[in-house]
PDB file of C-alpha atoms in Angstrom:
ATOM      1  CA  MET A   1       2.226 -17.955  -8.714  1.00  0.00           C
ATOM      2  CA  THR A   2       2.766 -17.818  -5.317  1.00  0.00           C
ATOM      3  CA  GLY A   3      -0.471 -17.049  -2.666  1.00  0.00           C
ATOM      4  CA  GLY A   4       1.600 -13.434  -1.347  1.00  0.00           C
ATOM      5  CA  ARG A   5       2.068 -12.682  -5.327  1.00  0.00           C
ATOM      6  CA  TRP A   6      -0.711 -13.178  -5.666  1.00  0.00           C
ATOM      7  CA  ARG A   7      -2.202 -10.877  -2.927  1.00  0.00           C
ATOM      8  CA  ASP A   8       0.079  -8.130  -3.950  1.00  0.00           C
ATOM      9  CA  ARG A   9      -1.261  -7.989  -7.263  1.00  0.00           C
ATOM     10  CA  GLY A  10      -4.683  -7.828  -5.642  1.00  0.00           C
ATOM     11  CA  VAL A  11      -3.570  -4.856  -3.405  1.00  0.00           C
ATOM     12  CA  ALA A  12      -2.390  -3.370  -6.328  1.00  0.00           C
ATOM     13  CA  ALA A  13      -5.335  -3.664  -9.151  1.00  0.00           C
ATOM     14  CA  LEU A  14      -7.257  -2.006  -5.548  1.00  0.00           C
ATOM     15  CA  GLY A  15      -5.211   0.928  -5.308  1.00  0.00           C
ATOM     16  CA  LEU A  16      -5.072   1.265  -9.304  1.00  0.00           C
ATOM     17  CA  THR A  17      -8.694   0.955  -9.394  1.00  0.00           C
ATOM     18  CA  VAL A  18      -9.784   3.123  -6.648  1.00  0.00           C
ATOM     19  CA  ILE A  19      -7.334   5.727  -8.555  1.00  0.00           C
ATOM     20  CA  TRP A  20      -9.137   5.564 -11.584  1.00  0.00           C
ATOM     21  CA  VAL A  21     -12.464   6.113  -9.510  1.00  0.00           C
ATOM     22  CA  LEU A  22     -11.275   8.864  -8.095  1.00  0.00           C
ATOM     23  CA  LEU A  23      -9.628  10.456 -11.327  1.00  0.00           C
ATOM     24  CA  TRP A  24     -13.378  10.161 -12.661  1.00  0.00           C
ATOM     25  CA  GLY A  25     -14.771  11.869  -9.306  1.00  0.00           C
ATOM     26  CA  SER A  26     -18.063   9.096  -9.733  1.00  0.00           C
ATOM     27  CA  PHE A  27     -18.456   5.601  -7.864  1.00  0.00           C
ATOM     28  CA  THR A  28     -20.357   4.298 -10.295  1.00  0.00           C
ATOM     29  CA  PRO A  29     -20.682   0.238 -11.165  1.00  0.00           C
ATOM     30  CA  LEU A  30     -19.725   1.521 -14.579  1.00  0.00           C
ATOM     31  CA  THR A  31     -16.552   3.415 -13.385  1.00  0.00           C
ATOM     32  CA  MET A  32     -15.665   0.322 -10.633  1.00  0.00           C
ATOM     33  CA  VAL A  33     -15.929  -2.448 -13.826  1.00  0.00           C
ATOM     34  CA  GLY A  34     -13.753  -0.129 -15.703  1.00  0.00           C
ATOM     35  CA  GLY A  35     -10.889   0.777 -13.059  1.00  0.00           C
ATOM     36  CA  VAL A  36     -10.538  -2.916 -13.134  1.00  0.00           C
ATOM     37  CA  VAL A  37     -10.307  -3.805 -16.551  1.00  0.00           C
ATOM     38  CA  VAL A  38      -7.553  -1.003 -16.611  1.00  0.00           C
ATOM     39  CA  ALA A  39      -5.752  -2.498 -13.441  1.00  0.00           C
ATOM     40  CA  VAL A  40      -5.583  -5.805 -15.200  1.00  0.00           C
ATOM     41  CA  ILE A  41      -4.776  -4.183 -18.759  1.00  0.00           C
ATOM     42  CA  VAL A  42      -1.875  -2.456 -16.613  1.00  0.00           C
ATOM     43  CA  LEU A  43      -0.628  -4.532 -14.559  1.00  0.00           C
ATOM     44  CA  THR A  44      -0.360  -7.578 -17.775  1.00  0.00           C
ATOM     45  CA  VAL A  45       1.465  -5.306 -19.633  1.00  0.00           C
ATOM     46  CA  PHE A  46       3.360  -3.497 -17.098  1.00  0.00           C
ATOM     47  CA  PRO A  47       4.300  -6.040 -14.348  1.00  0.00           C
ATOM     48  CA  LEU A  48       5.300  -5.436 -10.878  1.00  0.00           C
ATOM     49  CA  PRO A  49       8.893  -6.496  -9.819  1.00  0.00           C
ATOM     50  CA  PRO A  50       8.334  -9.204  -6.681  1.00  0.00           C
ATOM     51  CA  VAL A  51       8.585  -7.048  -3.651  1.00  0.00           C
ATOM     52  CA  THR A  52       9.360  -8.385  -0.178  1.00  0.00           C
ATOM     53  CA  TYR A  53       8.421  -6.680   3.158  1.00  0.00           C
ATOM     54  CA  ALA A  54      10.072  -8.230   5.865  1.00  0.00           C
ATOM     55  CA  GLY A  55       9.574  -5.002   8.426  1.00  0.00           C
ATOM     56  CA  ARG A  56       6.631  -4.621  10.601  1.00  0.00           C
ATOM     57  CA  ILE A  57       4.419  -1.594  11.111  1.00  0.00           C
ATOM     58  CA  HIS A  58       4.583  -0.175  14.920  1.00  0.00           C
ATOM     59  CA  PRO A  59       1.830   2.100  14.846  1.00  0.00           C
ATOM     60  CA  LEU A  60       3.225   4.251  17.944  1.00  0.00           C
ATOM     61  CA  SER A  61       6.235   4.846  15.944  1.00  0.00           C
ATOM     62  CA  VAL A  62       3.655   5.570  12.645  1.00  0.00           C
ATOM     63  CA  LEU A  63       2.149   8.144  14.701  1.00  0.00           C
ATOM     64  CA  ARG A  64       5.290   9.983  15.906  1.00  0.00           C
ATOM     65  CA  PHE A  65       6.701  10.175  12.339  1.00  0.00           C
ATOM     66  CA  ALA A  66       3.358  11.683  10.915  1.00  0.00           C
ATOM     67  CA  GLY A  67       3.212  13.790  13.771  1.00  0.00           C
ATOM     68  CA  ARG A  68       7.025  15.032  13.497  1.00  0.00           C
ATOM     69  CA  PHE A  69       6.675  14.696   9.329  1.00  0.00           C
ATOM     70  CA  LEU A  70       3.616  17.368   9.418  1.00  0.00           C
ATOM     71  CA  THR A  71       5.286  19.770  12.044  1.00  0.00           C
ATOM     72  CA  ASP A  72       8.531  19.190   9.807  1.00  0.00           C
ATOM     73  CA  MET A  73       6.024  20.378   6.780  1.00  0.00           C
ATOM     74  CA  VAL A  74       4.524  23.291   8.525  1.00  0.00           C
ATOM     75  CA  LEU A  75       8.077  24.945   9.715  1.00  0.00           C
ATOM     76  CA  ALA A  76       9.316  24.061   6.398  1.00  0.00           C
ATOM     77  CA  SER A  77       6.861  26.354   4.382  1.00  0.00           C
ATOM     78  CA  ALA A  78       6.771  28.819   6.951  1.00  0.00           C
ATOM     79  CA  GLN A  79      10.780  29.532   6.744  1.00  0.00           C
ATOM     80  CA  VAL A  80      10.136  29.073   2.547  1.00  0.00           C
ATOM     81  CA  ALA A  81       7.477  31.593   2.449  1.00  0.00           C
ATOM     82  CA  ALA A  82       9.698  33.655   4.636  1.00  0.00           C
ATOM     83  CA  LEU A  83      12.265  33.220   2.992  1.00  0.00           C
ATOM     84  CA  ALA A  84      10.622  34.563  -0.578  1.00  0.00           C
ATOM     85  CA  PHE A  85       9.916  37.370   1.105  1.00  0.00           C
ATOM     86  CA  ARG A  86      13.218  38.871   2.174  1.00  0.00           C
ATOM     87  CA  PHE A  87      14.536  41.452   0.061  1.00  0.00           C
ATOM     88  CA  GLY A  88      18.258  41.663  -0.694  1.00  0.00           C
ATOM     89  CA  HIS A  89      18.765  38.499   0.454  1.00  0.00           C
ATOM     90  CA  VAL A  90      19.954  36.029  -2.010  1.00  0.00           C
ATOM     91  CA  PRO A  91      19.457  32.270  -0.925  1.00  0.00           C
ATOM     92  CA  ARG A  92      22.687  29.978  -1.171  1.00  0.00           C
ATOM     93  CA  SER A  93      21.547  26.760  -1.836  1.00  0.00           C
ATOM     94  CA  ALA A  94      23.367  23.258  -2.103  1.00  0.00           C
ATOM     95  CA  VAL A  95      23.353  19.486  -3.180  1.00  0.00           C
ATOM     96  CA  ILE A  96      24.139  17.270  -0.458  1.00  0.00           C
ATOM     97  CA  ALA A  97      25.302  13.355  -0.319  1.00  0.00           C
ATOM     98  CA  VAL A  98      23.415  11.903   2.450  1.00  0.00           C
ATOM     99  CA  PRO A  99      24.342   8.231   2.806  1.00  0.00           C
ATOM    100  CA  LEU A 100      21.670   6.439   4.609  1.00  0.00           C
ATOM    101  CA  ARG A 101      22.215   3.218   6.834  1.00  0.00           C
ATOM    102  CA  ALA A 102      19.751   1.399   6.531  1.00  0.00           C
ATOM    103  CA  PRO A 103      20.019   1.909   2.676  1.00  0.00           C
ATOM    104  CA  SER A 104      16.906  -1.135   1.688  1.00  0.00           C
ATOM    105  CA  ASP A 105      14.966  -0.402  -1.458  1.00  0.00           C
ATOM    106  CA  LEU A 106      12.080   0.497   0.694  1.00  0.00           C
ATOM    107  CA  GLY A 107      13.371   2.608   3.408  1.00  0.00           C
ATOM    108  CA  LEU A 108      15.511   4.582   0.621  1.00  0.00           C
ATOM    109  CA  THR A 109      12.265   5.272  -1.625  1.00  0.00           C
ATOM    110  CA  MET A 110      10.298   6.490   1.717  1.00  0.00           C
ATOM    111  CA  THR A 111      12.753   8.591   3.094  1.00  0.00           C
ATOM    112  CA  ALA A 112      13.376  10.151  -0.585  1.00  0.00           C
ATOM    113  CA  GLU A 113      10.042  10.569  -0.601  1.00  0.00           C
ATOM    114  CA  ALA A 114       8.816  11.872   2.734  1.00  0.00           C
ATOM    115  CA  LEU A 115      12.250  14.462   1.983  1.00  0.00           C
ATOM    116  CA  SER A 116      10.559  15.629  -1.190  1.00  0.00           C
ATOM    117  CA  LEU A 117       7.436  16.474   0.263  1.00  0.00           C
ATOM    118  CA  VAL A 118       9.063  18.863   2.971  1.00  0.00           C
ATOM    119  CA  PRO A 119       9.439  22.620   1.013  1.00  0.00           C
ATOM    120  CA  GLY A 120      13.431  23.495   0.840  1.00  0.00           C
ATOM    121  CA  SER A 121      14.613  20.095  -0.160  1.00  0.00           C
ATOM    122  CA  LEU A 122      14.609  18.026  -3.093  1.00  0.00           C
ATOM    123  CA  ILE A 123      16.196  14.589  -3.869  1.00  0.00           C
ATOM    124  CA  VAL A 124      17.838  14.973  -7.114  1.00  0.00           C
ATOM    125  CA  ASP A 125      19.348  11.481  -7.704  1.00  0.00           C
ATOM    126  CA  VAL A 126      20.132   8.721  -5.928  1.00  0.00           C
ATOM    127  CA  ASP A 127      23.020   6.043  -5.696  1.00  0.00           C
ATOM    128  CA  ARG A 128      20.572   2.581  -5.061  1.00  0.00           C
ATOM    129  CA  LYS A 129      23.990   0.506  -4.765  1.00  0.00           C
ATOM    130  CA  ARG A 130      25.527   3.078  -2.039  1.00  0.00           C
ATOM    131  CA  GLY A 131      22.289   4.301  -0.306  1.00  0.00           C
ATOM    132  CA  ILE A 132      23.315   7.758  -1.119  1.00  0.00           C
ATOM    133  CA  LEU A 133      20.943  10.379  -1.475  1.00  0.00           C
ATOM    134  CA  PHE A 134      21.822  13.340  -3.048  1.00  0.00           C
ATOM    135  CA  VAL A 135      19.443  15.966  -2.105  1.00  0.00           C
ATOM    136  CA  HIS A 136      19.122  20.259  -2.976  1.00  0.00           C
ATOM    137  CA  VAL A 137      18.637  21.591   0.073  1.00  0.00           C
ATOM    138  CA  LEU A 138      17.300  25.724  -0.025  1.00  0.00           C
ATOM    139  CA  ASP A 139      18.882  28.664   1.921  1.00  0.00           C
ATOM    140  CA  VAL A 140      22.555  26.349   2.775  1.00  0.00           C
ATOM    141  CA  SER A 141      24.313  29.069   4.932  1.00  0.00           C
ATOM    142  CA  GLY A 142      27.744  27.042   5.619  1.00  0.00           C
ATOM    143  CA  PRO A 143      29.555  23.848   6.865  1.00  0.00           C
ATOM    144  CA  ASP A 144      27.713  23.693  10.101  1.00  0.00           C
ATOM    145  CA  SER A 145      23.677  24.049   8.536  1.00  0.00           C
ATOM    146  CA  VAL A 146      25.311  20.769   5.922  1.00  0.00           C
ATOM    147  CA  GLU A 147      25.978  19.075   9.087  1.00  0.00           C
ATOM    148  CA  ARG A 148      22.700  19.582  10.610  1.00  0.00           C
ATOM    149  CA  PHE A 149      20.805  19.278   7.386  1.00  0.00           C
ATOM    150  CA  ARG A 150      22.491  15.523   6.963  1.00  0.00           C
ATOM    151  CA  GLN A 151      21.581  14.949  10.585  1.00  0.00           C
ATOM    152  CA  ASP A 152      17.853  15.605   9.628  1.00  0.00           C
ATOM    153  CA  VAL A 153      18.182  13.381   6.773  1.00  0.00           C
ATOM    154  CA  LEU A 154      19.331  10.840   9.431  1.00  0.00           C
ATOM    155  CA  ASP A 155      16.697  11.313  11.768  1.00  0.00           C
ATOM    156  CA  LEU A 156      14.206  10.895   9.307  1.00  0.00           C
ATOM    157  CA  GLU A 157      15.186   7.549   8.241  1.00  0.00           C
ATOM    158  CA  SER A 158      15.483   6.697  11.958  1.00  0.00           C
ATOM    159  CA  ARG A 159      11.724   7.249  12.431  1.00  0.00           C
ATOM    160  CA  ILE A 160      10.746   5.642   9.436  1.00  0.00           C
ATOM    161  CA  ILE A 161      13.012   2.668  10.058  1.00  0.00           C
ATOM    162  CA  HIS A 162      11.542   3.026  13.426  1.00  0.00           C
ATOM    163  CA  ALA A 163       7.823   2.815  11.659  1.00  0.00           C
ATOM    164  CA  PHE A 164       7.903   0.600   8.624  1.00  0.00           C
ATOM    165  CA  GLY A 165      11.488  -1.343   9.182  1.00  0.00           C
ATOM    166  CA  SER A 166      12.158  -4.851   9.493  1.00  0.00           C
ATOM    167  CA  PRO A 167      15.128  -6.046  12.723  1.00  0.00           C
ATOM    168  CA  ALA A 168      17.841  -6.080   9.884  1.00  0.00           C
ATOM    169  CA  GLU A 169      17.250  -2.569   9.144  1.00  0.00           C
ATOM    170  CA  ARG A 170      16.683  -1.815  12.868  1.00  0.00           C
ATOM    171  CA  HIS A 171      19.885  -3.379  13.666  1.00  0.00           C
ATOM    172  CA  ALA A 172      21.693  -1.636  10.855  1.00  0.00           C
ATOM    173  CA  LEU A 173      20.801   2.166  12.280  1.00  0.00           C
ATOM    174  CA  GLY A 174      22.947  -0.152  15.791  1.00  0.00           C
ATOM    175  CA  GLU A 175      19.499  -0.156  17.993  1.00  0.00           C
ATOM    176  CA  VAL A 176      18.248  -3.779  18.579  1.00  0.00           C
ATOM    177  CA  PRO A 177      19.924  -6.960  17.880  1.00  0.00           C
ATOM    178  CA  ALA A 178      19.642  -8.836  14.899  1.00  0.00           C
TER     179      ALA A 178
END
C-alpha cells in the first residue's frame, strides 16, 4: 500500500472514530478505543476504493460557496414554508435533467449533496457516466422556471469547482487553461 493510501485509510479511521464517539455522547478512553476497533473492522470488511483528489482547496472560493449555500438554504426554507401555507394553490413539481459541465466523481457528488440539502429540490437519480443529475423540483411554473433552476444548478457546480476543483475541472467550465 502506498503512503497516500495509508493516509486515506487513517483519515477514514479517524472520521469513523469521531462519529462513534459522537454517537455514544461521551469522550472517554473506552469509547475512543471502541471507535478505533470499530473503524478498523469496518475498513477491513468494507474496504474503500482508492480515491484520488487532484484538486486544491481555495479558501476564498470556499467562503463564497459556503456563504451562498447558507443564503440559498435560508431563502429556499422560507419559500417552501410559504408554499406550505398558501391556501388554494397546488404546486406543480418536475423532474429535471441537468447535465454537468465537469462531471468528476467528487464534483458530481458534492453538487448532488449540496443540492439535496437545499429545501425544494431532491436528487432522484444520477447518470454517472454521462454526468447528469435528475432533480425533483418543487413549484415549477413553466419552461422559464425549469431553465432558471437548471442554470442555478450549473452555478452551484461552478462554485463547488472553484472551491475544491482541479485545473482540469476548471478548464471544463471554460475558465482556466489546462
